[in-house]
Rosetta silent file (secondary structure, phi, psi, omega in degrees, C-alpha in Angstrom):
SEQUENCE: MELNIKRVVYHILDTGASEPLLSDRETDLDADLTEYFTACLEKAFAADDGRMCEFLPDSAFAQELSANQDFIDLSRRIAGVIFEQMLQYPSIPAGDLAVADFTVGGVPYLGVLKLNYRPGYTHQTRTLGNAQYSGMTPQRTLLPGNPKADEAALIDLAAMRIRLIEKRYDMDGKKDYYLSGRVFGCVQAMPEKAKLKAVCETAAAAVREAYPEPESLDDVPPFDGGTETAVDLMVCNQAVDNTIAVEDVRARMRECYPLAAPKFEQALAETGVAEDDRVTVSPARMRKMASRSFRTESGIEIKIPAELCSSDEAVEFIHTATGGLSLLIKDVLV
SCORE:     score description
SCORE:     0.000 S_00000001
   1 L     0.000  131.913  163.032   -6.526    9.575   -5.398 S_00000001
   2 L   -89.028   90.480  179.788   -6.925   10.925   -9.011 S_00000001
   3 E  -134.795  143.013 -166.759   -6.477    7.801  -11.063 S_00000001
   4 E  -115.899  115.507  166.212   -7.488    7.290  -14.785 S_00000001
   5 E   -74.144  147.799  169.517   -7.509    4.150  -16.709 S_00000001
   6 E  -111.079  -47.008  172.055   -6.489    4.225  -20.352 S_00000001
   7 E  -153.747  151.983  162.964   -6.670    1.061  -21.473 S_00000001
   8 E  -133.344  150.363 -174.875   -6.760   -2.496  -20.091 S_00000001
   9 E  -111.355  158.392 -163.058   -5.498   -5.954  -21.567 S_00000001
  10 E  -140.672  134.605  166.040   -7.094   -9.261  -19.934 S_00000001
  11 E  -145.535  161.989 -151.589   -5.557  -12.695  -20.104 S_00000001
  12 E  -115.665  116.783  177.303   -6.363  -16.028  -19.055 S_00000001
  13 E  -124.924   93.647  175.265   -4.132  -17.994  -17.058 S_00000001
  14 L  -110.552  112.068 -172.134   -5.569  -21.234  -16.219 S_00000001
  15 L   -86.131    2.013  146.440   -3.036  -23.968  -15.693 S_00000001
  16 L   -46.717  -17.488  165.907   -5.638  -26.794  -16.538 S_00000001
  17 L  -105.455  153.849 -175.288   -4.523  -25.778  -20.188 S_00000001
  18 L   -70.235  -34.475  174.412   -1.014  -26.424  -21.568 S_00000001
  19 L  -128.787  167.868  173.599   -0.704  -22.543  -22.607 S_00000001
  20 L   -64.733  130.897  169.187   -1.906  -19.305  -21.544 S_00000001
  21 E  -102.381  112.852 -173.328   -4.977  -17.812  -23.590 S_00000001
  22 E   -77.131  119.925  167.312   -3.565  -14.335  -24.398 S_00000001
  23 L   -60.843  149.795  163.185   -5.771  -11.476  -25.700 S_00000001
  24 L  -104.617    3.279  166.277   -4.318   -9.615  -28.933 S_00000001
  25 L  -148.672  164.915 -162.521   -6.357   -6.558  -28.238 S_00000001
  26 L   -64.943  179.706  168.045   -7.321   -4.234  -25.289 S_00000001
  27 L   -64.302  134.048  160.210  -10.401   -4.696  -23.290 S_00000001
  28 L  -109.149  122.579 -148.287  -13.246   -3.248  -23.995 S_00000001
  29 L   -99.503  129.478  167.820  -14.125   -1.227  -20.936 S_00000001
  30 L  -117.159 -159.385 -163.566  -17.720    0.076  -20.121 S_00000001
  31 H   -67.649  -42.759  163.239  -18.645    1.917  -16.775 S_00000001
  32 H   -75.501   -8.967  162.616  -18.714   -1.142  -14.829 S_00000001
  33 H  -101.649  -27.509  158.215  -15.640   -2.704  -15.709 S_00000001
  34 H   -64.226  -14.275  178.866  -13.818    0.726  -15.345 S_00000001
  35 H   -82.661  -43.438 -161.281  -15.304    1.038  -11.677 S_00000001
  36 H   -76.690  -58.156  177.635  -14.037   -2.649  -10.969 S_00000001
  37 H   -42.257  -51.423 -163.643  -10.544   -2.035  -12.288 S_00000001
  38 H   -82.965   -2.013  172.268  -10.025    1.234  -10.736 S_00000001
  39 H   -91.962  -20.457 -169.578  -11.341    0.216   -7.262 S_00000001
  40 H   -80.900  -37.921  177.158   -8.821   -3.134   -7.680 S_00000001
  41 H   -70.688  -31.825  175.292   -6.015   -0.438   -8.314 S_00000001
  42 H   -75.129  -70.395  179.113   -6.934    1.905   -5.553 S_00000001
  43 H   -45.537  -10.013 -179.020   -7.162   -0.864   -3.180 S_00000001
  44 H   -75.071  -46.065 -169.917   -3.813   -2.143   -4.415 S_00000001
  45 H   -57.869  -40.870 -149.294   -2.316    1.252   -3.766 S_00000001
  46 L  -105.683   -4.901  178.681   -3.824    1.630   -0.130 S_00000001
  47 L   -62.321  121.516  154.638   -2.658   -2.209    0.980 S_00000001
  48 L    -8.271  -71.708  168.396   -1.200   -2.855    3.982 S_00000001
  49 L   -62.015   -8.672  152.845    0.938   -5.494    2.302 S_00000001
  50 L   -51.157  105.060  178.687    2.234   -3.526   -0.181 S_00000001
  51 E   -98.939  115.945  153.921    6.170   -3.503   -0.449 S_00000001
  52 E   -24.541   99.916 -170.295    8.142   -0.512   -1.973 S_00000001
  53 E  -141.052  122.279 -159.555   10.518   -2.188   -4.469 S_00000001
  54 E  -102.498  133.587 -178.775   13.726   -1.219   -6.554 S_00000001
  55 E   -74.885  145.044  169.421   14.627   -3.124  -10.062 S_00000001
  56 L   -61.998  143.297  179.324   18.071   -4.760   -9.969 S_00000001
  57 L   -77.861   -4.193  160.833   19.987   -3.574  -12.241 S_00000001
  58 L   -95.543   23.693 -176.535   20.044   -6.775  -14.539 S_00000001
  59 L   -67.949  131.161 -175.865   16.447   -7.078  -14.264 S_00000001
  60 H   -76.518  -14.375  168.174   15.239   -8.251  -17.493 S_00000001
  61 H   -79.865  -24.848  168.038   11.887   -6.774  -16.921 S_00000001
  62 H   -59.344  -65.581 -179.672   13.314   -3.409  -16.416 S_00000001
  63 H   -57.522  -51.938  175.019   15.084   -3.536  -19.723 S_00000001
  64 H   -42.821  -52.977 -178.150   11.956   -4.911  -21.325 S_00000001
  65 H   -52.715  -56.436  174.844   10.033   -2.052  -20.168 S_00000001
  66 H   -53.531  -24.819 -158.831   12.403    0.423  -21.225 S_00000001
  67 H  -118.412  -17.843  155.166   12.737   -0.760  -24.523 S_00000001
  68 L   -55.769   68.182 -158.523    9.158   -1.987  -25.366 S_00000001
  69 L  -110.677    9.593  160.975    6.684    0.269  -26.225 S_00000001
  70 L   -67.746   94.539 -171.098    4.047   -2.090  -27.360 S_00000001
  71 H   -60.276  -37.024 -165.607    1.418   -2.077  -24.778 S_00000001
  72 H   -76.220  -41.154 -163.050   -0.483   -5.205  -25.837 S_00000001
  73 H   -69.824  -29.157 -160.856    3.103   -7.273  -26.624 S_00000001
  74 H   -80.525  -48.473 -165.377    4.518   -6.020  -23.152 S_00000001
  75 H   -71.488  -29.042  170.484    1.508   -7.347  -21.530 S_00000001
  76 H   -57.310  -83.203  169.603    1.420  -10.592  -23.509 S_00000001
  77 H   -30.161  -62.090  179.513    5.179  -11.161  -22.126 S_00000001
  78 H   -66.196  -24.707  176.949    4.366  -10.464  -18.602 S_00000001
  79 H   -69.526  -60.520 -178.313    1.416  -12.957  -18.847 S_00000001
  80 H   -56.111  -33.053 -167.464    3.780  -15.490  -20.366 S_00000001
  81 H   -80.811  -54.529  172.749    6.540  -15.444  -17.950 S_00000001
  82 H   -41.334  -35.572 -168.967    3.674  -15.708  -14.985 S_00000001
  83 H  -100.969  -13.164  149.899    2.259  -18.399  -16.278 S_00000001
  84 H   -47.174  -44.337 -174.820    5.865  -20.244  -16.665 S_00000001
  85 H   -61.771  -48.493 -174.842    6.146  -19.626  -13.307 S_00000001
  86 H   -85.039    7.812  145.060    2.745  -21.425  -12.220 S_00000001
  87 H   -62.061  -53.756 -160.718    3.618  -24.541  -14.792 S_00000001
  88 H   -78.861  -36.284  165.782    6.773  -24.817  -12.945 S_00000001
  89 L  -108.164   60.892 -178.469    5.255  -24.324   -9.218 S_00000001
  90 L   -49.579   12.834  166.253    1.942  -25.570   -9.210 S_00000001
  91 L   -77.205  -22.288 -178.586    1.536  -24.394   -5.663 S_00000001
  92 L   -67.298  135.155  169.745    0.838  -20.526   -7.487 S_00000001
  93 L   -87.641  153.677 -179.143   -2.563  -20.526   -8.079 S_00000001
  94 L   -47.691  162.045  162.615   -4.451  -20.402  -11.609 S_00000001
  95 E   177.632 -171.822  179.695   -5.890  -16.874  -12.365 S_00000001
  96 E  -116.257  134.548 -176.685   -6.682  -14.130  -14.648 S_00000001
  97 E  -110.449  121.404  159.607   -4.363  -11.137  -15.446 S_00000001
  98 E   -91.534  144.210  173.093   -5.381   -7.725  -16.058 S_00000001
  99 E  -127.571  132.442  170.761   -2.506   -5.497  -17.189 S_00000001
 100 E  -126.525  147.314  173.127   -3.611   -1.636  -17.230 S_00000001
 101 E  -104.420  107.015 -159.878   -2.359    1.387  -18.416 S_00000001
 102 E  -159.831  132.423  148.245   -3.070    4.219  -16.168 S_00000001
 103 E   -68.027  136.956 -165.828   -2.454    7.392  -14.494 S_00000001
 104 E  -117.390  102.118 -176.587   -2.041    8.675  -10.882 S_00000001
 105 L    46.947   37.414  144.369   -2.576   12.700  -10.581 S_00000001
 106 L   107.349  -10.628  166.903   -1.283   12.756  -14.193 S_00000001
 107 E   -76.506  156.518 -163.630    2.020   10.169  -13.470 S_00000001
 108 E   -99.567  132.409 -178.766    1.812    7.369  -16.060 S_00000001
 109 E  -122.467  143.434  163.671    1.508    3.942  -14.080 S_00000001
 110 E  -111.341  127.490  148.614    1.608    0.022  -15.404 S_00000001
 111 E  -105.459  145.089  161.121   -0.383   -2.310  -13.235 S_00000001
 112 E   -96.225  106.756 -179.131   -0.367   -5.939  -13.212 S_00000001
 113 E  -123.549  141.874  155.574   -3.128   -7.316  -11.176 S_00000001
 114 E   -87.567  111.010 -170.013   -3.783  -11.041  -10.499 S_00000001
 115 E  -108.852   75.212  172.720   -7.144  -12.102  -10.112 S_00000001
 116 L   -68.467  140.521  162.779   -6.989  -16.081   -8.645 S_00000001
 117 L   -23.323  146.650  151.655   -9.673  -18.510   -9.181 S_00000001
 118 E  -133.368  142.767  165.610  -11.955  -19.305   -5.911 S_00000001
 119 E   -92.952  161.430  163.853  -13.949  -22.410   -6.224 S_00000001
 120 E  -174.653 -131.803  171.169  -17.377  -22.648   -5.575 S_00000001
 121 E  -145.916  136.319  177.722  -20.833  -23.273   -7.183 S_00000001
 122 E  -113.092  170.019  175.851  -23.277  -22.268   -9.496 S_00000001
 123 E   -71.696  153.044  171.118  -27.094  -23.473  -10.214 S_00000001
 124 E  -126.401  147.821 -171.320  -27.591  -25.903  -13.243 S_00000001
 125 E  -139.205  117.594  166.211  -31.098  -26.322  -14.780 S_00000001
 126 E  -117.245  172.362  178.808  -31.867  -29.495  -16.899 S_00000001
 127 E  -107.746  133.812  163.723  -35.065  -30.929  -18.603 S_00000001
 128 L  -133.040  115.223 -146.959  -35.167  -34.717  -17.733 S_00000001
 129 L    27.567 -117.111 -169.413  -38.161  -36.066  -19.788 S_00000001
 130 L   -95.344   52.619 -145.991  -41.035  -34.170  -18.977 S_00000001
 131 L  -157.357  140.084 -179.979  -39.835  -32.643  -15.624 S_00000001
 132 E  -112.168  138.472 -168.019  -37.311  -29.653  -15.017 S_00000001
 133 E  -126.046  105.251  175.983  -34.497  -30.534  -13.016 S_00000001
 134 E   -84.072  130.716  165.490  -32.579  -27.920  -10.799 S_00000001
 135 E   170.967 -166.311 -156.275  -29.285  -28.046   -8.739 S_00000001
 136 E  -113.653  150.625 -178.865  -25.949  -27.316   -8.255 S_00000001
 137 E  -120.652  151.782  164.795  -22.331  -27.553  -10.157 S_00000001
 138 E   -85.019  147.751  178.723  -19.039  -27.000   -9.035 S_00000001
 139 E  -144.055  122.539 -175.972  -16.943  -24.473  -10.724 S_00000001
 140 E   -84.139   -5.372 -174.643  -13.063  -23.976   -9.903 S_00000001
 141 E  -114.108   47.406 -170.515  -12.493  -20.795  -12.056 S_00000001
 142 E   -91.333  173.543  176.067  -14.876  -18.149  -10.305 S_00000001
 143 L  -122.430  176.046 -172.367  -12.994  -14.725   -9.985 S_00000001
 144 L   -70.861  153.052  175.572  -13.193  -12.502   -6.894 S_00000001
 145 L   -86.728  -17.972 -148.555  -16.659  -10.725   -6.185 S_00000001
 146 L  -121.888   99.370  175.772  -15.135   -8.096   -4.586 S_00000001
 147 L   -45.109   93.944  173.686  -12.763   -5.809   -6.430 S_00000001
 148 L  -156.823  130.912  154.454   -9.353   -6.466   -5.049 S_00000001
 149 L   -54.669  152.062  172.085   -6.306   -8.313   -6.696 S_00000001
 150 L  -103.293  -15.564 -179.065   -4.453  -10.870   -4.686 S_00000001
 151 E  -146.229  126.132 -151.058   -1.458  -10.154   -6.286 S_00000001
 152 E  -138.046  138.173  164.943   -0.196   -6.810   -7.591 S_00000001
 153 E  -140.855  152.906 -170.787    2.528   -4.799   -9.067 S_00000001
 154 E  -136.618  120.154 -172.358    1.944   -0.918   -9.514 S_00000001
 155 E  -138.616  117.195 -179.055    4.788    0.599  -11.535 S_00000001
 156 E   -94.131  136.434 -159.678    5.573    3.944  -11.673 S_00000001
 157 L   -86.913  -14.020 -165.923    6.964    4.509  -15.315 S_00000001
 158 L   -91.343  -52.420 -160.816    8.253    8.268  -14.653 S_00000001
 159 L  -106.451    2.620  160.869   10.409    7.256  -11.637 S_00000001
 160 L    45.443   60.090  176.398   10.649    3.339  -12.499 S_00000001
 161 E  -128.169  152.038  178.952    9.922    2.399   -8.966 S_00000001
 162 E  -115.749  157.088 -165.678    7.416   -0.774   -8.222 S_00000001
 163 E  -137.348  106.724  157.104    4.760   -1.467   -5.514 S_00000001
 164 E  -115.904  138.835  170.467    4.260   -4.994   -5.034 S_00000001
 165 E  -115.768  102.545 -170.345    1.730   -7.159   -3.426 S_00000001
 166 L  -133.792 -174.582 -162.812    2.786  -11.008   -3.658 S_00000001
 167 L  -147.413  165.489  177.781    2.514  -13.892   -1.299 S_00000001
 168 L  -108.896  108.173  178.841    4.788  -17.047   -0.871 S_00000001
 169 E   -99.916  172.495  161.638    4.350  -20.155   -2.166 S_00000001
 170 E   -21.874   74.880 -169.247    6.087  -23.590   -2.435 S_00000001
 171 E  -144.215  127.227  175.705    8.936  -23.446   -5.052 S_00000001
 172 L    73.596    7.971  163.340   12.271  -25.618   -4.609 S_00000001
 173 L   108.258   -0.768 -173.109   11.654  -27.177   -1.076 S_00000001
 174 E  -143.935  168.564  175.136   10.969  -23.642    0.441 S_00000001
 175 E   -85.519  129.380  157.746    8.222  -20.596    0.703 S_00000001
 176 E  -146.440 -178.083  169.618    9.361  -17.737   -1.480 S_00000001
 177 L   -87.813  156.776 -179.743    8.106  -14.823   -3.707 S_00000001
 178 L  -124.601  -27.909 -167.975    8.058  -15.365   -7.261 S_00000001
 179 H   -72.490  -37.654 -177.312    6.747  -11.985   -8.777 S_00000001
 180 H   -66.871  -73.934 -159.019    9.937  -10.048   -7.051 S_00000001
 181 H   -83.615  -11.132  172.364   12.509  -12.531   -8.027 S_00000001
 182 H  -107.716  -27.909 -168.042   11.290  -14.440  -11.000 S_00000001
 183 H  -110.047  -53.876 -177.859    9.008  -12.144  -12.879 S_00000001
 184 H   -86.786  -39.797  178.529   10.133   -8.463  -11.982 S_00000001
 185 L    72.462   48.947 -174.501   13.889   -8.528  -11.137 S_00000001
 186 E  -145.979  167.675 -174.124   13.541   -6.458   -8.177 S_00000001
 187 E  -140.190  146.176  174.741   14.281   -6.403   -4.399 S_00000001
 188 E   -44.897  112.403  170.864   12.669   -4.789   -1.486 S_00000001
 189 L   -73.641 -148.031  176.823   13.561   -1.358   -0.610 S_00000001
 190 L   -86.944  130.876 -172.489   12.707   -0.089    3.018 S_00000001
 191 L   -50.520  141.072  174.133    9.319   -0.881    4.047 S_00000001
 192 H   -54.335  -39.455  173.518    6.933    1.694    3.959 S_00000001
 193 H   -67.637  -22.654 -165.254    6.056    1.323    7.836 S_00000001
 194 H   -96.360  -38.504  172.122    9.605    1.366    8.901 S_00000001
 195 H   -22.844  -72.060  173.413    9.865    4.814    6.524 S_00000001
 196 H   -44.907  -50.113 -158.943    7.197    6.213    8.702 S_00000001
 197 H   -67.354  -64.600 -176.892    8.449    4.948   11.829 S_00000001
 198 H   -35.418  -58.546  175.248   11.874    6.266   10.811 S_00000001
 199 H   -38.747  -56.911 -165.615   10.278    9.714    9.931 S_00000001
 200 H   -78.877  -60.331  160.440    8.211   10.124   12.908 S_00000001
 201 H   -28.175  -55.218 -179.503   10.814    8.950   15.402 S_00000001
 202 H   -73.363  -63.033  174.519   13.597   11.290   14.098 S_00000001
 203 H   -27.834  -71.122  158.895   11.390   13.832   14.041 S_00000001
 204 H   -46.447  -38.630  177.674   10.241   13.749   17.845 S_00000001
 205 H   -71.581  -39.424  171.207   13.704   12.772   18.781 S_00000001
 206 H   -62.345  -20.876 -179.916   15.070   16.205   17.147 S_00000001
 207 H   -93.200  -17.180 -172.248   12.367   18.016   18.947 S_00000001
 208 H   -85.198  -43.390  179.189   12.806   16.498   22.420 S_00000001
 209 H   -56.756  -52.365 -178.810   16.494   17.646   21.698 S_00000001
 210 H   -66.142  -33.230 -174.880   16.137   21.125   20.605 S_00000001
 211 L  -112.149   58.353 -169.744   13.345   21.735   22.976 S_00000001
 212 L   -60.941  -39.734 -168.506   14.425   19.985   26.527 S_00000001
 213 L  -102.995  121.441  178.567   12.000   22.275   28.501 S_00000001
 214 H   -40.897  -42.311 -166.199    8.308   21.703   27.616 S_00000001
 215 H   -74.334  -15.761  168.249    7.680   25.357   28.401 S_00000001
 216 H   -89.196   31.910  174.342    9.824   26.684   25.213 S_00000001
 217 L  -126.668  101.364 -173.263    7.009   25.121   23.183 S_00000001
 218 L   -79.905  -30.748 -179.491    4.075   27.134   23.717 S_00000001
 219 L   -79.331   -1.014 -173.638    1.679   25.518   21.621 S_00000001
 220 L  -117.627  133.694 -174.244    2.763   22.003   22.531 S_00000001
 221 L   -84.737 -179.855 -164.363    2.064   20.156   25.712 S_00000001
 222 L   -61.358  148.985  177.552    4.844   18.262   27.671 S_00000001
 223 L   -30.884  -48.653 -175.492    6.514   15.162   25.580 S_00000001
 224 L   -51.531   79.638 -121.825    4.675   12.783   27.687 S_00000001
 225 L    26.347   44.801  157.271    1.812   12.465   25.226 S_00000001
 226 L  -142.485  -53.554  166.184    2.209   15.511   23.643 S_00000001
 227 H   -48.058  -55.292  179.797    5.291   16.755   21.800 S_00000001
 228 H   -53.125  -23.910 -163.294    5.444   13.080   20.289 S_00000001
 229 H   -88.406  -36.529  172.672    1.813   13.104   19.685 S_00000001
 230 H   -63.246  -49.635  179.241    2.205   16.805   18.113 S_00000001
 231 H   -69.871  -42.063  168.211    5.092   15.685   15.757 S_00000001
 232 H   -41.106  -77.825 -170.567    3.330   12.337   14.887 S_00000001
 233 H   -33.206  -41.811 -172.239    0.202   14.780   14.104 S_00000001
 234 H   -83.955  -29.262  173.199    2.364   17.043   11.767 S_00000001
 235 H   -80.004  -34.363 -178.574    3.886   14.624    9.651 S_00000001
 236 H   -42.019  -61.918 -162.895    0.183   12.633    9.339 S_00000001
 237 L   -64.860   10.276 -177.588   -1.270   16.168    8.295 S_00000001
 238 L  -101.056   11.381 -171.556    1.425   16.437    5.229 S_00000001
 239 L   -77.818  134.257  177.203   -0.521   12.993    3.458 S_00000001
 240 L  -123.736  126.399  154.111   -1.915   13.850    0.259 S_00000001
 241 L    56.404   23.451  155.301   -4.154   10.548   -1.267 S_00000001
 242 L    80.086   45.673  169.825   -2.365    8.279    1.807 S_00000001
 243 E  -151.613  145.868 -171.108    1.137    9.343    0.513 S_00000001
 244 E  -127.183  102.051  172.269    3.881   11.675    2.454 S_00000001
 245 E   -70.712  113.693 -168.998    6.255   13.514    0.590 S_00000001
 246 H   -78.566   12.576  144.202    9.288   13.619    2.874 S_00000001
 247 H   -58.185  -40.640  153.097   10.272   17.093    1.555 S_00000001
 248 H   -49.820  -29.871 -174.811    7.190   18.243    2.982 S_00000001
 249 H   -97.563  -46.460 -177.247    7.732   17.197    6.521 S_00000001
 250 H   -43.321  -36.039 -172.310   11.493   18.676    5.992 S_00000001
 251 H   -82.621  -34.527  166.724    9.300   21.990    5.211 S_00000001
 252 H   -76.113  -24.767  172.813    7.005   22.035    8.096 S_00000001
 253 H   -64.799  -64.862  178.487    9.960   21.098   10.703 S_00000001
 254 H   -42.853  -32.297 -171.194   11.839   24.116    9.436 S_00000001
 255 H   -93.660  -40.016 -175.822    8.520   26.257   10.062 S_00000001
 256 H   -74.848  -64.446 -179.249    7.164   24.540   13.378 S_00000001
 257 L  -114.509   91.572 -166.741   10.650   23.776   14.694 S_00000001
 258 L   -54.343  -62.281 -173.379   13.297   25.924   13.531 S_00000001
 259 L   -54.912  -50.179 -160.570   15.984   24.640   16.203 S_00000001
 260 L   -97.359    9.873  177.062   15.176   21.235   15.679 S_00000001
 261 H   -85.141  -16.502 -177.130   15.274   20.904   11.805 S_00000001
 262 H   -89.035  -40.305  170.193   19.272   20.639   10.809 S_00000001
 263 H   -41.397  -37.153  177.859   18.834   17.712   13.315 S_00000001
 264 H   -64.284  -58.503 -174.391   16.066   16.247   11.794 S_00000001
 265 H   -71.820  -18.532 -177.866   17.558   16.278    8.785 S_00000001
 266 H   -81.278  -62.493 -176.445   20.761   14.960    9.440 S_00000001
 267 H   -51.752  -29.610  172.467   19.627   12.109   11.532 S_00000001
 268 H   -63.836  -40.309  176.054   17.025   11.242    8.763 S_00000001
 269 H   -51.935  -50.972 -172.344   19.682   10.834    6.234 S_00000001
 270 L   -72.565   -1.952  171.227   21.213    8.250    8.379 S_00000001
 271 L   -93.213   -7.106 -173.249   18.213    5.936    8.557 S_00000001
 272 L   104.334  -12.273  167.022   18.056    5.702    4.636 S_00000001
 273 L   -72.923  127.440  166.356   15.217    7.651    3.828 S_00000001
 274 L   -82.544  142.408 -172.847   15.888    9.952    0.878 S_00000001
 275 L   -62.402  -23.020  168.285   14.802   13.807    0.973 S_00000001
 276 L   -78.315    7.931 -167.284   13.133   12.802   -2.244 S_00000001
 277 L   -86.802  156.276  179.246   11.162    9.943   -0.931 S_00000001
 278 E  -121.190  105.315 -176.636    7.389    9.669   -0.730 S_00000001
 279 E   -81.529   96.585  176.976    6.223    7.221    2.311 S_00000001
 280 E   -67.530  123.208 -172.138    2.763    5.442    1.315 S_00000001
 281 L  -110.477  141.792  154.770    0.570    5.261    4.422 S_00000001
 282 L   -70.696  153.661 -174.217   -2.541    2.859    4.372 S_00000001
 283 H   -69.099  -40.887  179.802   -5.930    4.455    5.571 S_00000001
 284 H   -44.767  -37.749 -163.332   -5.803    2.075    8.691 S_00000001
 285 H   -81.184  -53.439  176.031   -2.593    3.538    9.623 S_00000001
 286 H   -40.851  -58.603 -176.548   -3.923    7.076    8.967 S_00000001
 287 H   -75.096  -31.383  165.428   -6.769    6.500   11.237 S_00000001
 288 H   -45.486  -51.503 -168.580   -4.411    4.853   13.921 S_00000001
 289 H   -79.606  -12.508  165.482   -2.710    8.189   13.897 S_00000001
 290 L   -83.530    0.753 -175.011   -5.927   10.439   14.321 S_00000001
 291 E  -139.875  175.588  164.568   -6.327    9.362   17.819 S_00000001
 292 E  -141.953  124.485 -161.154   -4.257    8.608   21.150 S_00000001
 293 E  -110.808  146.127  147.548   -4.939    6.196   23.709 S_00000001
 294 E  -117.818  136.805 -175.006   -3.727    6.306   27.341 S_00000001
 295 E  -133.917  153.674 -158.834   -4.104    3.900   30.070 S_00000001
 296 L  -116.656  163.427 -173.736   -3.536    4.469   33.656 S_00000001
 297 L   -62.730  -10.242  175.365   -2.176    1.660   35.787 S_00000001
 298 L   -92.106   -2.105 -175.056   -5.741    0.565   37.061 S_00000001
 299 L    93.299   -2.455  178.449   -6.596   -0.119   33.239 S_00000001
 300 L   -67.613  127.634  164.874   -8.892    2.928   32.355 S_00000001
 301 E  -123.010  150.380 -171.724   -8.116    3.723   28.880 S_00000001
 302 E  -133.302  136.933  164.726   -8.979    7.136   27.245 S_00000001
 303 E  -121.804  120.238  177.980   -8.737    7.570   23.567 S_00000001
 304 E  -128.188  161.288 -170.264   -8.399   11.144   22.175 S_00000001
 305 E   -64.926  168.248 -176.055   -8.166   12.737   18.671 S_00000001
 306 L   -75.697  -41.229 -173.885   -4.410   13.597   17.936 S_00000001
 307 H   -75.524  -18.077 -175.617   -5.196   17.063   17.313 S_00000001
 308 H   -94.690   14.909  174.149   -6.835   17.972   20.563 S_00000001
 309 H   -97.183   19.857 -178.901   -3.587   16.456   22.730 S_00000001
 310 L  -117.058  -18.405 -170.071   -2.188   19.703   20.976 S_00000001
 311 L  -136.976  123.701 -173.882   -4.185   21.927   22.182 S_00000001
 312 L   -59.577  -23.894 -169.593   -4.620   23.150   26.156 S_00000001
 313 L   -74.981  -40.554 -171.603   -8.269   24.467   25.696 S_00000001
 314 L   -93.610  -41.335  174.816   -9.474   20.654   25.583 S_00000001
 315 E  -145.225  141.366  159.208   -6.773   18.476   27.688 S_00000001
 316 E  -141.205  162.466 -161.147   -3.749   19.060   29.594 S_00000001
 317 E  -113.870  136.151 -163.421   -1.020   17.146   30.675 S_00000001
 318 E  -146.035  121.489 -170.863    0.317   17.852   34.010 S_00000001
 319 L   -88.914  120.449  177.946    3.299   16.395   35.753 S_00000001
 320 L   -49.305  175.756  178.605    3.083   15.385   39.236 S_00000001
 321 L   -87.929  -20.557  169.632    5.780   15.839   41.851 S_00000001
 322 L   -63.604  -14.052 -162.341    6.284   12.135   41.981 S_00000001
 323 L    76.102   35.410  176.924    7.456   12.147   38.301 S_00000001
 324 L   -87.446 -178.216  137.378    3.878   10.940   36.960 S_00000001
 325 L  -115.306  128.283  172.241    1.606   12.273   34.602 S_00000001
 326 E  -108.977  136.605  178.194   -1.847   13.471   34.873 S_00000001
 327 E  -107.784  130.766 -172.584   -4.468   14.202   32.284 S_00000001
 328 E  -119.568  114.378  173.684   -6.973   17.045   32.916 S_00000001
 329 E   -94.042  121.159  179.320  -10.077   16.585   30.295 S_00000001
 330 L  -107.279  162.404  172.616  -11.780   19.978   30.074 S_00000001
 331 L    53.020   64.161 -173.590  -15.272   20.702   29.242 S_00000001
 332 L  -107.770  139.552  159.465  -16.647   17.195   29.974 S_00000001
 333 L   -88.529  158.145  155.739  -20.835   16.891   29.418 S_00000001
 334 L  -162.613    0.000    0.000  -22.426   14.473   31.331 S_00000001
């Protein structure tokens, strides 16, 4: 991921005080801080619990974002609204807020990173008479040791889309989100996992329908462990920086499975996934898609790299007379 930070403003949102401590200037970024915030942003993009959201038509934040070109003032306004929510709902933890102006592959983004405090201890040394005394003292405002934001908003300023990592807190007698509904004024779009599932399942179904006989696909084994794997792998291979462009998948379908492409495009539109949509896939999901597991009735489990499932040179799926499926693994070294 080509992520470049231009500037960061840092605010202290400690509810132990009556008001937030808001900065009037940008943070001085040295190499260590740049590395820290870069890692925070990259992890936020890759987080499994991130949700793509869309701004509501009456979103006050979206209107402010469009009208306010003063980066520092905008960051102060965001911090102020979040602090108001923290004062109103004590279950929302105190923390510091970093607002970043950055780009990803040249696309401008605004990042909002909330670093919640952790309680802990630090050492304390005092002189008692002629003796030195060392002990431990509790601290309630320690920041995360690893570069990971507890809550975050990643706003694509070109497309006006927002990716949120948020948590539910006790508000008005129930658990609810505050960032999406009370700060940014947005609603969850189709979840990324659901998008990926829709793309993969729709593509596999279209291929099964267009090529009902396994023999009609020269380079793809039978569907039971083969065609579905091949289609999933095709989708996975379109990922760039853990993001899959739906248009890239459509192009590959037209190239690899021309008879299935029209059905795929028609069925995909019915799922709610747009032609120009992009699907974020977490690193964990990418690793999971890189291999396939097969289990026998007796409990034997075999894991095979996904790309090998589409190659008769490595494995072969054989349909039995009883309707079952056998797996032939070739060139085993013992």
